[in-house]
Amino acid sequence: MESSYSYTVKRMRRKSLKLFITDEGEVMVYAPVRVDDSVIESFVSKNQKWIEEHIENVARQNSALEEHVRSIRFLGQDIKVVTGEVMTAVLSSNGTLIVPDTTVQKERRLINDWYRRQAEAILTRRTEHWSEIMELYPENIGISNARKRWGSCSSEKHISYSWRLIAAGRDEIDYVVIHELSHLRYMNHSRAFWEQVGSYCPGYRECEKKLNDLSKYLKVTGWSR
Ligand SMILES: [Zn+2]
């Protein structure tokens, strides 16, 4: 089978092949210095389906970034975004997000700031809530711009959440909070760790699935850059 994509190979000191799509929609392969071209070729062929899907996603993402935002995901719900006489993004009493009439880029920035403010308030509250129940207390709670993880917990007991988590439903948020707080007792993903998570959040597997779907949604709607 011949691959129908042109791709760029970058040779480097690494042990395995890595395939990815750049933000411009280019197919890139990172390859170990000595691996044969034919191996790379068949690797790309084998991953055609993945490539197609991801090129499509990057294209959707790029066009989303050029358009005004019409709706956003917040606490698991899609809320409408409308323009109005406001200086910054404001949630109206009927549940729509009002933004000023401005450029696409500025609008995204304002919505992003709004997301972060919500994330800080809500995720802090949920962490304090579960801290009391679990009797596990972080040193502090922060909001990050992490793209690949919803939360993290350091050995200094610092818990941080990606602001993107605020797009998730309440059950998924609570799962991530319970997950990170559990790391205050177990700094690993051992059986004991998962038993503790499961005792506070029996549906955690379902939550993980929903979070995976959410990260795909955030990607194609341009919120993961
Ligand atoms: Zn973990």
PDB file of C-alpha atoms and ligand atoms in Angstrom:
ATOM      1  CA  MET A   1       0.000   0.000   0.000  1.00  0.00           C
ATOM      2  CA  GLU A   2       1.371   3.377  -0.911  1.00  0.00           C
ATOM      3  CA  SER A   3       0.776   6.365   1.283  1.00  0.00           C
ATOM      4  CA  SER A   4      -1.058   9.238  -0.354  1.00  0.00           C
ATOM      5  CA  TYR A   5       0.436  11.866   1.892  1.00  0.00           C
ATOM      6  CA  SER A   6       3.580  13.792   1.531  1.00  0.00           C
ATOM      7  CA  TYR A   7       5.374  13.915   4.812  1.00  0.00           C
ATOM      8  CA  THR A   8       8.508  15.389   6.267  1.00  0.00           C
ATOM      9  CA  VAL A   9      11.006  13.179   8.054  1.00  0.00           C
ATOM     10  CA  LYS A  10      13.226  14.569  10.738  1.00  0.00           C
ATOM     11  CA  ARG A  11      16.070  12.295  11.819  1.00  0.00           C
ATOM     12  CA  MET A  12      17.107  12.580  15.406  1.00  0.00           C
ATOM     13  CA  ARG A  13      18.491  10.734  18.374  1.00  0.00           C
ATOM     14  CA  ARG A  14      15.443   8.825  19.470  1.00  0.00           C
ATOM     15  CA  LYS A  15      14.432   5.184  19.772  1.00  0.00           C
ATOM     16  CA  SER A  16      11.063   5.048  18.073  1.00  0.00           C
ATOM     17  CA  LEU A  17       9.086   6.617  15.265  1.00  0.00           C
ATOM     18  CA  LYS A  18       6.754   9.447  16.085  1.00  0.00           C
ATOM     19  CA  LEU A  19       4.028  10.715  13.821  1.00  0.00           C
ATOM     20  CA  PHE A  20       2.188  13.991  14.245  1.00  0.00           C
ATOM     21  CA  ILE A  21       0.348  16.717  12.388  1.00  0.00           C
ATOM     22  CA  THR A  22       1.575  20.285  12.754  1.00  0.00           C
ATOM     23  CA  ASP A  23      -0.793  23.200  13.377  1.00  0.00           C
ATOM     24  CA  GLU A  24      -0.410  23.969   9.658  1.00  0.00           C
ATOM     25  CA  GLY A  25      -1.693  20.506   8.763  1.00  0.00           C
ATOM     26  CA  GLU A  26       1.664  19.040   7.703  1.00  0.00           C
ATOM     27  CA  VAL A  27       2.488  15.396   8.355  1.00  0.00           C
ATOM     28  CA  MET A  28       5.729  15.081  10.327  1.00  0.00           C
ATOM     29  CA  VAL A  29       7.689  11.973  11.250  1.00  0.00           C
ATOM     30  CA  TYR A  30      10.434  11.972  13.847  1.00  0.00           C
ATOM     31  CA  ALA A  31      12.672   9.010  13.195  1.00  0.00           C
ATOM     32  CA  PRO A  32      15.778   7.455  14.730  1.00  0.00           C
ATOM     33  CA  VAL A  33      18.932   8.283  12.782  1.00  0.00           C
ATOM     34  CA  ARG A  34      19.507   4.773  11.428  1.00  0.00           C
ATOM     35  CA  VAL A  35      16.037   3.536  10.585  1.00  0.00           C
ATOM     36  CA  ASP A  36      15.414   2.608   6.935  1.00  0.00           C
ATOM     37  CA  ASP A  37      13.248   4.776   4.658  1.00  0.00           C
ATOM     38  CA  SER A  38      11.065   1.784   3.826  1.00  0.00           C
ATOM     39  CA  VAL A  39      10.287   1.315   7.506  1.00  0.00           C
ATOM     40  CA  ILE A  40       9.169   4.922   7.731  1.00  0.00           C
ATOM     41  CA  GLU A  41       7.117   4.551   4.551  1.00  0.00           C
ATOM     42  CA  SER A  42       5.229   1.549   5.854  1.00  0.00           C
ATOM     43  CA  PHE A  43       4.772   3.213   9.236  1.00  0.00           C
ATOM     44  CA  VAL A  44       3.099   6.163   7.527  1.00  0.00           C
ATOM     45  CA  SER A  45       0.960   3.815   5.389  1.00  0.00           C
ATOM     46  CA  LYS A  46      -0.182   1.877   8.403  1.00  0.00           C
ATOM     47  CA  ASN A  47      -1.304   5.085  10.071  1.00  0.00           C
ATOM     48  CA  GLN A  48      -3.209   6.544   7.123  1.00  0.00           C
ATOM     49  CA  LYS A  49      -6.537   6.474   8.891  1.00  0.00           C
ATOM     50  CA  TRP A  50      -5.106   8.284  11.878  1.00  0.00           C
ATOM     51  CA  ILE A  51      -3.465  10.837   9.575  1.00  0.00           C
ATOM     52  CA  GLU A  52      -6.698  11.515   7.684  1.00  0.00           C
ATOM     53  CA  GLU A  53      -8.629  12.008  10.884  1.00  0.00           C
ATOM     54  CA  HIS A  54      -6.042  14.341  12.340  1.00  0.00           C
ATOM     55  CA  ILE A  55      -5.572  16.419   9.199  1.00  0.00           C
ATOM     56  CA  GLU A  56      -9.312  16.889   9.177  1.00  0.00           C
ATOM     57  CA  ASN A  57      -9.234  17.938  12.846  1.00  0.00           C
ATOM     58  CA  VAL A  58      -6.482  20.473  12.262  1.00  0.00           C
ATOM     59  CA  ALA A  59      -8.469  21.925   9.340  1.00  0.00           C
ATOM     60  CA  ARG A  60     -11.601  22.207  11.487  1.00  0.00           C
ATOM     61  CA  GLN A  61      -9.572  23.758  14.262  1.00  0.00           C
ATOM     62  CA  ASN A  62      -8.026  26.325  11.921  1.00  0.00           C
ATOM     63  CA  SER A  63     -11.371  27.340  10.467  1.00  0.00           C
ATOM     64  CA  ALA A  64     -12.891  27.538  13.976  1.00  0.00           C
ATOM     65  CA  LEU A  65     -10.125  29.967  14.925  1.00  0.00           C
ATOM     66  CA  GLU A  66     -11.079  32.247  12.040  1.00  0.00           C
ATOM     67  CA  GLU A  67     -14.737  32.496  12.969  1.00  0.00           C
ATOM     68  CA  HIS A  68     -16.647  34.155  15.770  1.00  0.00           C
ATOM     69  CA  VAL A  69     -17.470  31.821  18.638  1.00  0.00           C
ATOM     70  CA  ARG A  70     -21.176  30.967  18.636  1.00  0.00           C
ATOM     71  CA  SER A  71     -21.253  28.587  21.547  1.00  0.00           C
ATOM     72  CA  ILE A  72     -18.939  27.247  24.210  1.00  0.00           C
ATOM     73  CA  ARG A  73     -18.946  24.240  26.493  1.00  0.00           C
ATOM     74  CA  PHE A  74     -19.190  25.125  30.161  1.00  0.00           C
ATOM     75  CA  LEU A  75     -19.803  22.642  33.012  1.00  0.00           C
ATOM     76  CA  GLY A  76     -20.794  20.069  30.429  1.00  0.00           C
ATOM     77  CA  GLN A  77     -23.429  22.281  28.768  1.00  0.00           C
ATOM     78  CA  ASP A  78     -23.315  24.121  25.470  1.00  0.00           C
ATOM     79  CA  ILE A  79     -24.002  27.757  26.077  1.00  0.00           C
ATOM     80  CA  LYS A  80     -24.745  30.311  23.410  1.00  0.00           C
ATOM     81  CA  VAL A  81     -22.411  33.227  22.826  1.00  0.00           C
ATOM     82  CA  VAL A  82     -24.028  36.507  21.746  1.00  0.00           C
ATOM     83  CA  THR A  83     -22.740  40.050  21.336  1.00  0.00           C
ATOM     84  CA  GLY A  84     -23.961  42.895  23.497  1.00  0.00           C
ATOM     85  CA  GLU A  85     -23.089  46.132  25.251  1.00  0.00           C
ATOM     86  CA  VAL A  86     -20.418  44.757  27.552  1.00  0.00           C
ATOM     87  CA  MET A  87     -16.717  45.426  28.055  1.00  0.00           C
ATOM     88  CA  THR A  88     -15.751  41.840  28.742  1.00  0.00           C
ATOM     89  CA  ALA A  89     -17.377  38.392  28.621  1.00  0.00           C
ATOM     90  CA  VAL A  90     -20.350  38.218  30.994  1.00  0.00           C
ATOM     91  CA  LEU A  91     -22.725  35.358  31.717  1.00  0.00           C
ATOM     92  CA  SER A  92     -26.286  36.669  31.485  1.00  0.00           C
ATOM     93  CA  SER A  93     -29.108  35.606  33.786  1.00  0.00           C
ATOM     94  CA  ASN A  94     -30.678  33.565  30.984  1.00  0.00           C
ATOM     95  CA  GLY A  95     -27.499  31.557  30.609  1.00  0.00           C
ATOM     96  CA  THR A  96     -25.980  33.022  27.443  1.00  0.00           C
ATOM     97  CA  LEU A  97     -22.477  34.410  27.390  1.00  0.00           C
ATOM     98  CA  ILE A  98     -22.424  38.028  26.244  1.00  0.00           C
ATOM     99  CA  VAL A  99     -19.266  39.316  24.572  1.00  0.00           C
ATOM    100  CA  PRO A 100     -18.466  42.727  23.071  1.00  0.00           C
ATOM    101  CA  ASP A 101     -18.652  43.085  19.310  1.00  0.00           C
ATOM    102  CA  THR A 102     -14.945  42.812  18.497  1.00  0.00           C
ATOM    103  CA  THR A 103     -12.409  40.899  16.418  1.00  0.00           C
ATOM    104  CA  VAL A 104     -12.311  37.124  16.374  1.00  0.00           C
ATOM    105  CA  GLN A 105      -8.966  37.110  18.218  1.00  0.00           C
ATOM    106  CA  LYS A 106     -10.021  39.570  20.923  1.00  0.00           C
ATOM    107  CA  GLU A 107     -13.272  37.690  21.419  1.00  0.00           C
ATOM    108  CA  ARG A 108     -11.391  34.433  22.005  1.00  0.00           C
ATOM    109  CA  ARG A 109      -9.105  36.170  24.463  1.00  0.00           C
ATOM    110  CA  LEU A 110     -12.013  37.567  26.447  1.00  0.00           C
ATOM    111  CA  ILE A 111     -13.776  34.209  26.540  1.00  0.00           C
ATOM    112  CA  ASN A 112     -10.510  32.620  27.575  1.00  0.00           C
ATOM    113  CA  ASP A 113     -10.158  35.088  30.487  1.00  0.00           C
ATOM    114  CA  TRP A 114     -13.731  34.355  31.487  1.00  0.00           C
ATOM    115  CA  TYR A 115     -13.073  30.594  31.376  1.00  0.00           C
ATOM    116  CA  ARG A 116     -10.042  31.049  33.640  1.00  0.00           C
ATOM    117  CA  ARG A 117     -11.956  33.114  36.187  1.00  0.00           C
ATOM    118  CA  GLN A 118     -14.679  30.463  36.323  1.00  0.00           C
ATOM    119  CA  ALA A 119     -12.106  27.696  36.562  1.00  0.00           C
ATOM    120  CA  GLU A 120     -10.337  29.365  39.461  1.00  0.00           C
ATOM    121  CA  ALA A 121     -13.515  29.939  41.470  1.00  0.00           C
ATOM    122  CA  ILE A 122     -15.253  26.637  40.794  1.00  0.00           C
ATOM    123  CA  LEU A 123     -12.260  24.296  40.915  1.00  0.00           C
ATOM    124  CA  THR A 124     -11.026  25.842  44.152  1.00  0.00           C
ATOM    125  CA  ARG A 125     -14.458  25.362  45.706  1.00  0.00           C
ATOM    126  CA  ARG A 126     -14.750  21.742  44.556  1.00  0.00           C
ATOM    127  CA  THR A 127     -11.250  20.976  45.870  1.00  0.00           C
ATOM    128  CA  GLU A 128     -12.080  22.472  49.276  1.00  0.00           C
ATOM    129  CA  HIS A 129     -15.315  20.488  49.330  1.00  0.00           C
ATOM    130  CA  TRP A 130     -13.607  17.146  48.628  1.00  0.00           C
ATOM    131  CA  SER A 131     -10.646  17.981  50.867  1.00  0.00           C
ATOM    132  CA  GLU A 132     -12.966  18.044  53.882  1.00  0.00           C
ATOM    133  CA  ILE A 133     -14.595  14.743  52.946  1.00  0.00           C
ATOM    134  CA  MET A 134     -11.344  12.944  52.126  1.00  0.00           C
ATOM    135  CA  GLU A 135      -9.319  14.678  54.834  1.00  0.00           C
ATOM    136  CA  LEU A 136      -6.561  15.420  52.362  1.00  0.00           C
ATOM    137  CA  TYR A 137      -5.364  18.991  52.079  1.00  0.00           C
ATOM    138  CA  PRO A 138      -3.208  20.465  49.296  1.00  0.00           C
ATOM    139  CA  GLU A 139      -0.717  23.247  50.074  1.00  0.00           C
ATOM    140  CA  ASN A 140      -2.260  25.307  47.332  1.00  0.00           C
ATOM    141  CA  ILE A 141      -4.459  25.151  44.256  1.00  0.00           C
ATOM    142  CA  GLY A 142      -3.559  26.726  40.925  1.00  0.00           C
ATOM    143  CA  ILE A 143      -4.955  27.050  37.428  1.00  0.00           C
ATOM    144  CA  SER A 144      -2.669  26.244  34.497  1.00  0.00           C
ATOM    145  CA  ASN A 145      -2.744  26.281  30.734  1.00  0.00           C
ATOM    146  CA  ALA A 146      -1.841  22.562  30.489  1.00  0.00           C
ATOM    147  CA  ARG A 147      -3.035  21.076  27.220  1.00  0.00           C
ATOM    148  CA  LYS A 148      -2.449  17.389  27.804  1.00  0.00           C
ATOM    149  CA  ARG A 149      -3.585  16.921  31.355  1.00  0.00           C
ATOM    150  CA  TRP A 150      -6.605  18.021  33.318  1.00  0.00           C
ATOM    151  CA  GLY A 151      -4.818  18.215  36.610  1.00  0.00           C
ATOM    152  CA  SER A 152      -1.573  17.486  38.383  1.00  0.00           C
ATOM    153  CA  CYS A 153      -0.294  17.103  41.900  1.00  0.00           C
ATOM    154  CA  SER A 154       3.317  17.693  42.901  1.00  0.00           C
ATOM    155  CA  SER A 155       5.257  16.148  45.761  1.00  0.00           C
ATOM    156  CA  GLU A 156       5.091  19.599  47.386  1.00  0.00           C
ATOM    157  CA  LYS A 157       1.309  19.054  47.558  1.00  0.00           C
ATOM    158  CA  HIS A 158       0.605  21.677  44.965  1.00  0.00           C
ATOM    159  CA  ILE A 159      -2.486  20.812  42.925  1.00  0.00           C
ATOM    160  CA  SER A 160      -3.051  22.482  39.616  1.00  0.00           C
ATOM    161  CA  TYR A 161      -5.852  22.178  37.067  1.00  0.00           C
ATOM    162  CA  SER A 162      -6.006  23.114  33.423  1.00  0.00           C
ATOM    163  CA  TRP A 163      -8.599  25.880  32.950  1.00  0.00           C
ATOM    164  CA  ARG A 164     -10.045  23.628  30.213  1.00  0.00           C
ATOM    165  CA  LEU A 165     -11.435  21.323  32.884  1.00  0.00           C
ATOM    166  CA  ILE A 166     -14.193  23.879  33.472  1.00  0.00           C
ATOM    167  CA  ALA A 167     -15.751  22.792  30.175  1.00  0.00           C
ATOM    168  CA  ALA A 168     -16.366  19.331  31.678  1.00  0.00           C
ATOM    169  CA  GLY A 169     -19.519  18.216  33.455  1.00  0.00           C
ATOM    170  CA  ARG A 170     -19.696  18.375  37.247  1.00  0.00           C
ATOM    171  CA  ASP A 171     -19.135  14.634  37.684  1.00  0.00           C
ATOM    172  CA  GLU A 172     -15.992  14.726  35.549  1.00  0.00           C
ATOM    173  CA  ILE A 173     -14.709  17.764  37.441  1.00  0.00           C
ATOM    174  CA  ASP A 174     -15.267  16.000  40.753  1.00  0.00           C
ATOM    175  CA  TYR A 175     -13.474  12.938  39.418  1.00  0.00           C
ATOM    176  CA  VAL A 176     -10.371  14.978  38.512  1.00  0.00           C
ATOM    177  CA  VAL A 177     -10.469  16.703  41.919  1.00  0.00           C
ATOM    178  CA  ILE A 178     -10.720  13.326  43.700  1.00  0.00           C
ATOM    179  CA  HIS A 179      -7.954  11.950  41.475  1.00  0.00           C
ATOM    180  CA  GLU A 180      -5.549  14.779  42.327  1.00  0.00           C
ATOM    181  CA  LEU A 181      -6.407  14.786  46.034  1.00  0.00           C
ATOM    182  CA  SER A 182      -5.792  11.023  46.089  1.00  0.00           C
ATOM    183  CA  HIS A 183      -2.252  11.741  44.907  1.00  0.00           C
ATOM    184  CA  LEU A 184      -1.667  13.477  48.231  1.00  0.00           C
ATOM    185  CA  ARG A 185      -1.799   9.987  49.724  1.00  0.00           C
ATOM    186  CA  TYR A 186      -0.453   7.935  46.793  1.00  0.00           C
ATOM    187  CA  MET A 187       2.069   9.573  44.455  1.00  0.00           C
ATOM    188  CA  ASN A 188       1.427   6.887  41.802  1.00  0.00           C
ATOM    189  CA  HIS A 189      -1.345   5.085  39.957  1.00  0.00           C
ATOM    190  CA  SER A 190      -1.150   1.902  42.013  1.00  0.00           C
ATOM    191  CA  ARG A 191      -4.047  -0.401  42.780  1.00  0.00           C
ATOM    192  CA  ALA A 192      -4.397   1.273  46.182  1.00  0.00           C
ATOM    193  CA  PHE A 193      -4.620   4.644  44.470  1.00  0.00           C
ATOM    194  CA  TRP A 194      -7.442   3.515  42.157  1.00  0.00           C
ATOM    195  CA  GLU A 195      -9.255   1.867  45.053  1.00  0.00           C
ATOM    196  CA  GLN A 196      -9.256   5.160  46.866  1.00  0.00           C
ATOM    197  CA  VAL A 197     -10.444   7.057  43.772  1.00  0.00           C
ATOM    198  CA  GLY A 198     -13.174   4.437  43.214  1.00  0.00           C
ATOM    199  CA  SER A 199     -14.398   4.676  46.781  1.00  0.00           C
ATOM    200  CA  TYR A 200     -15.209   8.367  46.320  1.00  0.00           C
ATOM    201  CA  CYS A 201     -15.998   8.235  42.615  1.00  0.00           C
ATOM    202  CA  PRO A 202     -17.343   4.808  41.569  1.00  0.00           C
ATOM    203  CA  GLY A 203     -18.003   6.012  38.011  1.00  0.00           C
ATOM    204  CA  TYR A 204     -14.470   7.182  37.351  1.00  0.00           C
ATOM    205  CA  ARG A 205     -13.992   5.067  34.217  1.00  0.00           C
ATOM    206  CA  GLU A 206     -17.022   6.651  32.598  1.00  0.00           C
ATOM    207  CA  CYS A 207     -15.653  10.070  33.602  1.00  0.00           C
ATOM    208  CA  GLU A 208     -12.341   9.292  31.906  1.00  0.00           C
ATOM    209  CA  LYS A 209     -14.175   8.427  28.692  1.00  0.00           C
ATOM    210  CA  LYS A 210     -16.165  11.635  28.795  1.00  0.00           C
ATOM    211  CA  LEU A 211     -12.993  13.634  29.407  1.00  0.00           C
ATOM    212  CA  ASN A 212     -11.405  12.021  26.356  1.00  0.00           C
ATOM    213  CA  ASP A 213     -14.396  13.046  24.254  1.00  0.00           C
ATOM    214  CA  LEU A 214     -14.189  16.527  25.694  1.00  0.00           C
ATOM    215  CA  SER A 215     -10.557  16.890  24.763  1.00  0.00           C
ATOM    216  CA  LYS A 216     -11.415  15.997  21.153  1.00  0.00           C
ATOM    217  CA  TYR A 217     -14.205  18.564  21.187  1.00  0.00           C
ATOM    218  CA  LEU A 218     -11.888  21.251  22.591  1.00  0.00           C
ATOM    219  CA  LYS A 219      -9.377  20.439  19.897  1.00  0.00           C
ATOM    220  CA  VAL A 220     -11.675  20.825  16.909  1.00  0.00           C
ATOM    221  CA  THR A 221     -13.253  23.957  18.344  1.00  0.00           C
ATOM    222  CA  GLY A 222      -9.851  25.591  18.692  1.00  0.00           C
ATOM    223  CA  TRP A 223      -9.627  25.687  22.504  1.00  0.00           C
ATOM    224  CA  SER A 224      -6.616  23.478  22.913  1.00  0.00           C
ATOM    225  CA  ARG A 225      -4.023  25.820  21.403  1.00  0.00           C
TER     226      ARG A 225
HETATM  227 ZN    ZN B   1      -2.803  10.782  38.386  1.00  0.00          ZN
END
